[in-house]
Amino acid sequence: MAATTTPRHPALPPLAAGRQAPGAPSGRRGLTQRPWWPWLTRGLAAAFFGGVAWLIFRQARLVDWPAVLRALQALPASALAVAGALALASHFTYGSFDWVGRHCSGHRLTRRATLGIAMTSYPFTLNLGSLIGGVGVRYRLYARRGVDAGTIGQVVGTSVLTNWVGYLLLAAVLPWLWQPPLLAGWAATPWQWRLGGAVLGCLPVAYVALCAARGGRALTLRGHAFPLPRWPVALWQVAASATNWMLMGAALWAVLQGAVSYPAALATVQLGAVAGLVLRVPAGLGVLEAVGVALLAHGALGQDKVLAALLAYRALYYFLPLLLAALGFGVAELRWRRGEATGDGRSA
């Protein structure tokens, strides 16, 4: 019986120097797959946050906190009541952003339920970041009511877009009403300030024009469909968002008791929001205060009074709504769990 032999494969040629095997990661993608990459990014983030915290702590040591406390105690109850009412109106206006998402996505929740979910998640977003509030809390509350993940994503995306189109519109108008003071030896000329605002103002105009051109048809990019409203709804988005930012500025202006111009208070809120977003400090803690002192503490309005007003504004706009939202979220969770226990998950 003849012996069988196993066929031999031809020898594979060695890889040329400097070449990688097919499928091996290369470039930036290969870099991010290195085992040390996550540790490097975490270390850089920790160093960045540590630097920001040190700068805020260093600045805080220079503050006359007893004077700030006295200025805070001297704030009249009427000014705080007006600021609180304006803060409530702002939270309600922001909550209405999800009505646009409801209109675009077509989910079946009532307007009241949609508004309640948005107003509950907004304080979490302000204080704990968009990942927890804008996505986490919103997703849980919507999912509890049977809304699928794709629809929730559309609602969240529409709300974020609505928030910033009005911001950009006000950023175009503000340079014509207010000029920033000299900061660290630097100041923009009026035409530079207005030109930058005009560039930002083109974006909401382009958005409304795109919605008008599409006529309600979704925009498709790389196989993903992005629903767009018709132009009247897009105009409503811009108007509602601008109203919300103006209410935020009005709340701060009310606490300051008109000691600064309204455009200056609005600029403080807007610039503080962007600074907090860039620095990624939870609730912009310390960032808004630093921006406010730099922009407003001039002349007769001292640093102690500005800080007192900013702390009162933070308490009314950030912390008090967070307590109410946490209470509402807890009640909703308890009702849901009781509904699960009784076999009726819709009772929440």
Short mmCIF file of C-alpha atoms in Angstrom, two decimals:
data_model
loop_
_atom_site.label_atom_id
_atom_site.label_comp_id
_atom_site.label_asym_id
_atom_site.label_seq_id
_atom_site.Cartn_x
_atom_site.Cartn_y
_atom_site.Cartn_z
CA MET A 1 0.00 0.00 0.00
CA ALA A 2 1.51 3.29 -1.12
CA ALA A 3 2.33 5.81 1.57
CA THR A 4 0.43 9.06 1.43
CA THR A 5 2.19 12.35 1.86
CA THR A 6 0.76 15.58 3.14
CA PRO A 7 1.02 18.36 0.55
CA ARG A 8 3.28 21.18 1.64
CA HIS A 9 2.31 24.81 1.29
CA PRO A 10 4.84 27.07 -0.38
CA ALA A 11 6.84 29.18 2.00
CA LEU A 12 5.36 32.59 2.58
CA PRO A 13 7.66 35.49 1.67
CA PRO A 14 8.77 37.58 4.63
CA LEU A 15 7.17 40.97 5.08
CA ALA A 16 9.17 43.79 3.68
CA ALA A 17 10.73 46.11 6.19
CA GLY A 18 8.42 48.91 7.23
CA ARG A 19 5.28 47.14 5.97
CA GLN A 20 2.45 45.78 8.10
CA ALA A 21 0.47 42.62 7.66
CA PRO A 22 -2.94 43.06 5.97
CA GLY A 23 -5.53 44.10 8.51
CA ALA A 24 -3.00 45.40 11.03
CA PRO A 25 -4.02 48.76 12.50
CA SER A 26 -2.08 51.71 11.20
CA GLY A 27 -1.94 55.45 11.70
CA ARG A 28 -4.15 57.03 14.32
CA ARG A 29 -6.36 53.97 14.57
CA GLY A 30 -3.38 51.84 15.47
CA LEU A 31 -2.24 54.36 18.03
CA THR A 32 -5.56 54.35 19.84
CA GLN A 33 -5.42 50.54 20.09
CA ARG A 34 -2.16 50.55 21.99
CA PRO A 35 -2.50 49.23 25.58
CA TRP A 36 -1.06 52.45 27.01
CA TRP A 37 -3.42 54.77 25.09
CA PRO A 38 -6.36 54.72 27.59
CA TRP A 39 -3.95 55.46 30.45
CA LEU A 40 -2.44 58.37 28.52
CA THR A 41 -5.83 59.95 27.74
CA ARG A 42 -7.03 59.48 31.31
CA GLY A 43 -3.83 60.99 32.65
CA LEU A 44 -4.10 64.02 30.38
CA ALA A 45 -7.75 64.52 31.34
CA ALA A 46 -6.91 64.23 35.04
CA ALA A 47 -4.06 66.73 34.65
CA PHE A 48 -6.34 69.14 32.80
CA PHE A 49 -9.08 68.95 35.41
CA GLY A 50 -6.51 69.25 38.17
CA GLY A 51 -5.09 72.39 36.57
CA VAL A 52 -8.53 73.94 36.24
CA ALA A 53 -9.38 73.06 39.85
CA TRP A 54 -6.11 74.60 41.05
CA LEU A 55 -6.76 77.82 39.15
CA ILE A 56 -10.27 78.08 40.59
CA PHE A 57 -8.98 77.35 44.10
CA ARG A 58 -6.23 79.93 43.71
CA GLN A 59 -8.71 82.55 42.59
CA ALA A 60 -11.11 81.64 45.40
CA ARG A 61 -8.41 82.30 48.00
CA LEU A 62 -8.25 85.92 46.86
CA VAL A 63 -11.95 86.49 47.45
CA ASP A 64 -13.19 88.31 50.54
CA TRP A 65 -15.78 85.66 51.42
CA PRO A 66 -17.19 87.44 54.50
CA ALA A 67 -17.96 90.44 52.26
CA VAL A 68 -19.59 88.09 49.73
CA LEU A 69 -21.72 86.58 52.48
CA ARG A 70 -22.83 90.00 53.66
CA ALA A 71 -23.73 90.98 50.08
CA LEU A 72 -25.64 87.72 49.68
CA GLN A 73 -27.63 88.35 52.86
CA ALA A 74 -28.39 91.88 51.68
CA LEU A 75 -30.11 90.72 48.49
CA PRO A 76 -33.79 91.72 48.68
CA ALA A 77 -36.42 88.99 48.66
CA SER A 78 -38.23 90.75 45.81
CA ALA A 79 -35.19 90.46 43.52
CA LEU A 80 -34.80 86.78 44.38
CA ALA A 81 -38.52 86.15 43.74
CA VAL A 82 -38.36 87.81 40.31
CA ALA A 83 -35.20 85.88 39.43
CA GLY A 84 -36.82 82.63 40.58
CA ALA A 85 -39.89 83.28 38.41
CA LEU A 86 -37.67 83.99 35.40
CA ALA A 87 -35.67 80.82 36.09
CA LEU A 88 -38.90 78.79 36.18
CA ALA A 89 -40.02 80.35 32.89
CA SER A 90 -36.64 79.45 31.37
CA HIS A 91 -36.89 75.81 32.49
CA PHE A 92 -40.40 75.63 31.05
CA THR A 93 -39.20 77.11 27.75
CA TYR A 94 -36.33 74.63 27.56
CA GLY A 95 -38.75 71.80 28.27
CA SER A 96 -40.80 72.85 25.25
CA PHE A 97 -37.81 72.01 23.03
CA ASP A 98 -38.82 68.34 23.26
CA TRP A 99 -42.13 69.23 21.63
CA VAL A 100 -40.15 69.80 18.44
CA GLY A 101 -38.59 66.37 18.89
CA ARG A 102 -42.06 64.94 19.41
CA HIS A 103 -43.21 66.62 16.20
CA CYS A 104 -40.23 65.36 14.18
CA SER A 105 -40.08 61.81 15.56
CA GLY A 106 -43.82 61.24 15.76
CA HIS A 107 -43.85 59.51 19.16
CA ARG A 108 -47.24 59.27 20.84
CA LEU A 109 -46.60 60.67 24.30
CA THR A 110 -48.75 63.60 25.29
CA ARG A 111 -47.37 67.13 25.32
CA ARG A 112 -47.69 67.18 29.09
CA ALA A 113 -45.67 63.99 29.53
CA THR A 114 -43.06 65.17 27.05
CA LEU A 115 -42.70 68.50 28.86
CA GLY A 116 -42.39 66.77 32.23
CA ILE A 117 -39.61 64.48 30.99
CA ALA A 118 -37.66 67.38 29.49
CA MET A 119 -38.03 69.60 32.55
CA THR A 120 -36.93 66.74 34.81
CA SER A 121 -33.82 65.95 32.77
CA TYR A 122 -32.73 69.58 32.24
CA PRO A 123 -31.48 70.24 35.82
CA PHE A 124 -29.50 66.98 35.69
CA THR A 125 -27.93 68.20 32.45
CA LEU A 126 -27.04 71.55 33.99
CA ASN A 127 -25.48 70.11 37.14
CA LEU A 128 -24.15 66.69 36.14
CA GLY A 129 -23.49 67.00 32.42
CA SER A 130 -25.30 66.12 29.21
CA LEU A 131 -24.35 62.43 29.36
CA ILE A 132 -26.28 61.96 32.61
CA GLY A 133 -29.12 64.43 32.14
CA GLY A 134 -29.60 64.93 28.44
CA VAL A 135 -29.06 61.27 27.60
CA GLY A 136 -29.25 59.11 30.73
CA VAL A 137 -32.24 60.55 32.59
CA ARG A 138 -34.10 61.38 29.39
CA TYR A 139 -33.55 57.89 27.99
CA ARG A 140 -34.78 56.22 31.16
CA LEU A 141 -37.91 58.35 31.45
CA TYR A 142 -38.81 57.99 27.78
CA ALA A 143 -38.00 54.26 27.71
CA ARG A 144 -40.21 53.69 30.76
CA ARG A 145 -43.08 55.00 28.67
CA GLY A 146 -42.36 52.73 25.73
CA VAL A 147 -40.42 55.05 23.42
CA ASP A 148 -37.72 53.18 21.47
CA ALA A 149 -34.03 54.11 21.59
CA GLY A 150 -33.90 55.48 18.03
CA THR A 151 -36.78 57.86 18.68
CA ILE A 152 -35.23 58.99 21.97
CA GLY A 153 -32.01 59.76 20.11
CA GLN A 154 -33.95 61.92 17.63
CA VAL A 155 -35.65 63.81 20.45
CA VAL A 156 -32.35 64.45 22.27
CA GLY A 157 -30.60 65.52 19.08
CA THR A 158 -33.42 67.89 18.15
CA SER A 159 -33.39 69.42 21.63
CA VAL A 160 -29.63 70.03 21.49
CA LEU A 161 -29.94 71.61 18.06
CA THR A 162 -32.79 73.82 19.24
CA ASN A 163 -30.78 75.00 22.21
CA TRP A 164 -27.85 76.22 20.12
CA VAL A 165 -29.56 77.81 17.12
CA GLY A 166 -31.04 80.50 19.35
CA TYR A 167 -27.71 80.91 21.14
CA LEU A 168 -25.98 81.60 17.83
CA LEU A 169 -28.62 84.12 16.82
CA LEU A 170 -28.12 86.07 20.05
CA ALA A 171 -24.36 85.83 19.59
CA ALA A 172 -24.84 87.74 16.33
CA VAL A 173 -27.01 90.44 17.93
CA LEU A 174 -25.07 90.91 21.18
CA PRO A 175 -21.98 92.64 19.68
CA TRP A 176 -24.21 95.50 18.50
CA LEU A 177 -25.51 96.04 22.05
CA TRP A 178 -22.50 95.38 24.27
CA GLN A 179 -18.70 95.63 24.10
CA PRO A 180 -16.61 93.42 26.41
CA PRO A 181 -14.19 95.15 28.80
CA LEU A 182 -10.43 94.90 28.54
CA LEU A 183 -9.41 91.45 29.82
CA ALA A 184 -5.77 90.58 30.60
CA GLY A 185 -4.61 93.41 28.34
CA TRP A 186 -6.64 92.13 25.39
CA ALA A 187 -9.75 93.54 23.79
CA ALA A 188 -11.42 93.04 20.42
CA THR A 189 -12.30 96.07 18.35
CA PRO A 190 -16.02 96.63 17.70
CA TRP A 191 -15.75 95.54 14.07
CA GLN A 192 -13.93 92.30 15.00
CA TRP A 193 -16.53 91.57 17.67
CA ARG A 194 -19.39 92.20 15.24
CA LEU A 195 -17.78 90.28 12.40
CA GLY A 196 -17.39 87.21 14.61
CA GLY A 197 -21.01 87.50 15.67
CA ALA A 198 -22.14 87.82 12.06
CA VAL A 199 -20.34 84.58 11.15
CA LEU A 200 -22.08 82.75 14.00
CA GLY A 201 -25.42 84.28 13.03
CA CYS A 202 -25.17 82.75 9.56
CA LEU A 203 -25.57 79.26 11.03
CA PRO A 204 -29.19 79.53 12.30
CA VAL A 205 -30.10 81.35 9.08
CA ALA A 206 -28.61 78.49 7.08
CA TYR A 207 -30.53 75.98 9.20
CA VAL A 208 -33.88 77.67 8.55
CA ALA A 209 -33.02 77.93 4.84
CA LEU A 210 -32.17 74.20 4.76
CA CYS A 211 -35.49 73.33 6.39
CA ALA A 212 -37.29 75.50 3.83
CA ALA A 213 -35.44 73.85 0.95
CA ARG A 214 -36.10 70.31 2.19
CA GLY A 215 -39.80 70.98 2.78
CA GLY A 216 -40.03 68.56 5.71
CA ARG A 217 -37.98 65.81 4.04
CA ALA A 218 -35.25 64.15 6.09
CA LEU A 219 -31.62 64.92 5.33
CA THR A 220 -29.57 61.78 4.55
CA LEU A 221 -25.84 61.74 5.26
CA ARG A 222 -23.76 58.56 4.91
CA GLY A 223 -26.80 56.36 5.14
CA HIS A 224 -28.24 58.08 8.23
CA ALA A 225 -31.50 60.02 8.01
CA PHE A 226 -31.84 63.23 10.02
CA PRO A 227 -35.45 64.43 10.21
CA LEU A 228 -35.94 68.12 9.56
CA PRO A 229 -39.05 70.16 10.37
CA ARG A 230 -40.65 72.57 7.97
CA TRP A 231 -39.40 76.14 8.07
CA PRO A 232 -42.17 77.50 10.37
CA VAL A 233 -41.17 74.95 13.03
CA ALA A 234 -37.50 75.80 12.46
CA LEU A 235 -38.30 79.46 13.06
CA TRP A 236 -40.11 78.45 16.25
CA GLN A 237 -36.97 76.57 17.34
CA VAL A 238 -34.82 79.66 16.89
CA ALA A 239 -37.34 81.89 18.67
CA ALA A 240 -37.88 79.49 21.60
CA SER A 241 -34.16 78.96 22.09
CA ALA A 242 -33.39 82.68 21.94
CA THR A 243 -36.20 83.28 24.45
CA ASN A 244 -34.72 80.71 26.81
CA TRP A 245 -31.26 82.29 26.75
CA MET A 246 -32.78 85.75 27.20
CA LEU A 247 -34.72 84.50 30.24
CA MET A 248 -31.49 83.14 31.71
CA GLY A 249 -29.83 86.51 31.23
CA ALA A 250 -32.87 88.25 32.70
CA ALA A 251 -32.72 86.06 35.82
CA LEU A 252 -29.11 87.06 36.43
CA TRP A 253 -29.92 90.70 35.67
CA ALA A 254 -32.74 90.60 38.23
CA VAL A 255 -30.43 89.28 40.94
CA LEU A 256 -27.95 92.03 40.07
CA GLN A 257 -30.86 94.47 40.55
CA GLY A 258 -30.10 96.32 37.33
CA ALA A 259 -26.60 97.35 38.48
CA VAL A 260 -25.28 96.31 35.04
CA SER A 261 -26.85 96.51 31.60
CA TYR A 262 -29.03 93.63 30.50
CA PRO A 263 -26.74 92.81 27.50
CA ALA A 264 -23.82 92.48 29.95
CA ALA A 265 -25.78 89.98 32.07
CA LEU A 266 -26.81 88.05 28.95
CA ALA A 267 -23.20 87.98 27.71
CA THR A 268 -22.08 86.62 31.09
CA VAL A 269 -24.56 83.75 30.88
CA GLN A 270 -23.69 82.94 27.27
CA LEU A 271 -19.91 83.14 27.64
CA GLY A 272 -20.08 81.24 30.92
CA ALA A 273 -22.04 78.43 29.26
CA VAL A 274 -19.46 78.03 26.50
CA ALA A 275 -16.55 78.22 28.94
CA GLY A 276 -18.13 75.55 31.14
CA LEU A 277 -18.78 73.37 28.08
CA VAL A 278 -15.18 73.63 26.90
CA LEU A 279 -13.63 73.06 30.34
CA ARG A 280 -16.04 70.21 31.17
CA VAL A 281 -16.42 71.33 34.78
CA PRO A 282 -19.62 69.89 36.34
CA ALA A 283 -22.29 72.62 36.40
CA GLY A 284 -19.59 75.05 35.27
CA LEU A 285 -18.82 75.37 38.97
CA GLY A 286 -16.44 78.26 39.41
CA VAL A 287 -16.30 78.93 35.68
CA LEU A 288 -19.46 81.05 35.50
CA GLU A 289 -18.33 82.93 38.60
CA ALA A 290 -14.90 83.63 37.08
CA VAL A 291 -16.46 84.86 33.84
CA GLY A 292 -18.95 87.02 35.74
CA VAL A 293 -16.27 88.67 37.88
CA ALA A 294 -14.13 89.36 34.82
CA LEU A 295 -17.00 90.92 32.86
CA LEU A 296 -19.07 92.65 35.54
CA ALA A 297 -16.87 93.58 38.51
CA HIS A 298 -16.02 97.10 37.41
CA GLY A 299 -16.65 100.54 38.84
CA ALA A 300 -19.07 100.73 41.75
CA LEU A 301 -20.06 97.07 41.42
CA GLY A 302 -17.39 95.25 43.42
CA GLN A 303 -16.32 91.64 43.23
CA ASP A 304 -18.21 90.72 46.39
CA LYS A 305 -21.55 91.92 45.03
CA VAL A 306 -21.00 90.20 41.67
CA LEU A 307 -20.12 86.90 43.35
CA ALA A 308 -23.10 87.17 45.69
CA ALA A 309 -25.43 87.69 42.71
CA LEU A 310 -23.86 84.79 40.79
CA LEU A 311 -24.16 82.44 43.77
CA ALA A 312 -27.81 83.40 44.22
CA TYR A 313 -28.39 82.85 40.50
CA ARG A 314 -26.72 79.45 40.68
CA ALA A 315 -28.88 78.44 43.64
CA LEU A 316 -32.09 79.52 41.88
CA TYR A 317 -31.31 78.24 38.39
CA TYR A 318 -29.13 75.18 39.07
CA PHE A 319 -29.43 73.75 42.57
CA LEU A 320 -33.08 74.28 43.51
CA PRO A 321 -34.38 72.83 40.20
CA LEU A 322 -32.02 69.87 40.68
CA LEU A 323 -33.58 69.10 44.06
CA LEU A 324 -37.08 69.27 42.57
CA ALA A 325 -36.04 67.18 39.55
CA ALA A 326 -34.41 64.54 41.76
CA LEU A 327 -37.61 64.36 43.81
CA GLY A 328 -39.73 64.00 40.67
CA PHE A 329 -37.40 61.38 39.22
CA GLY A 330 -37.50 59.40 42.46
CA VAL A 331 -41.31 59.51 42.55
CA ALA A 332 -41.46 58.32 38.93
CA GLU A 333 -39.14 55.41 39.72
CA LEU A 334 -41.19 54.38 42.75
CA ARG A 335 -44.41 54.51 40.75
CA TRP A 336 -42.81 52.42 38.01
CA ARG A 337 -41.58 49.78 40.43
CA ARG A 338 -44.99 49.57 42.04
CA GLY A 339 -46.48 49.21 38.59
CA GLU A 340 -44.06 46.36 37.84
CA ALA A 341 -45.03 44.68 41.08
CA THR A 342 -48.72 44.88 40.20
CA GLY A 343 -48.13 43.94 36.56
CA ASP A 344 -48.96 47.37 35.18
CA GLY A 345 -45.69 49.02 34.14
CA ARG A 346 -47.57 51.94 32.60
CA SER A 347 -48.65 53.24 36.00
CA ALA A 348 -45.53 55.45 36.09
#
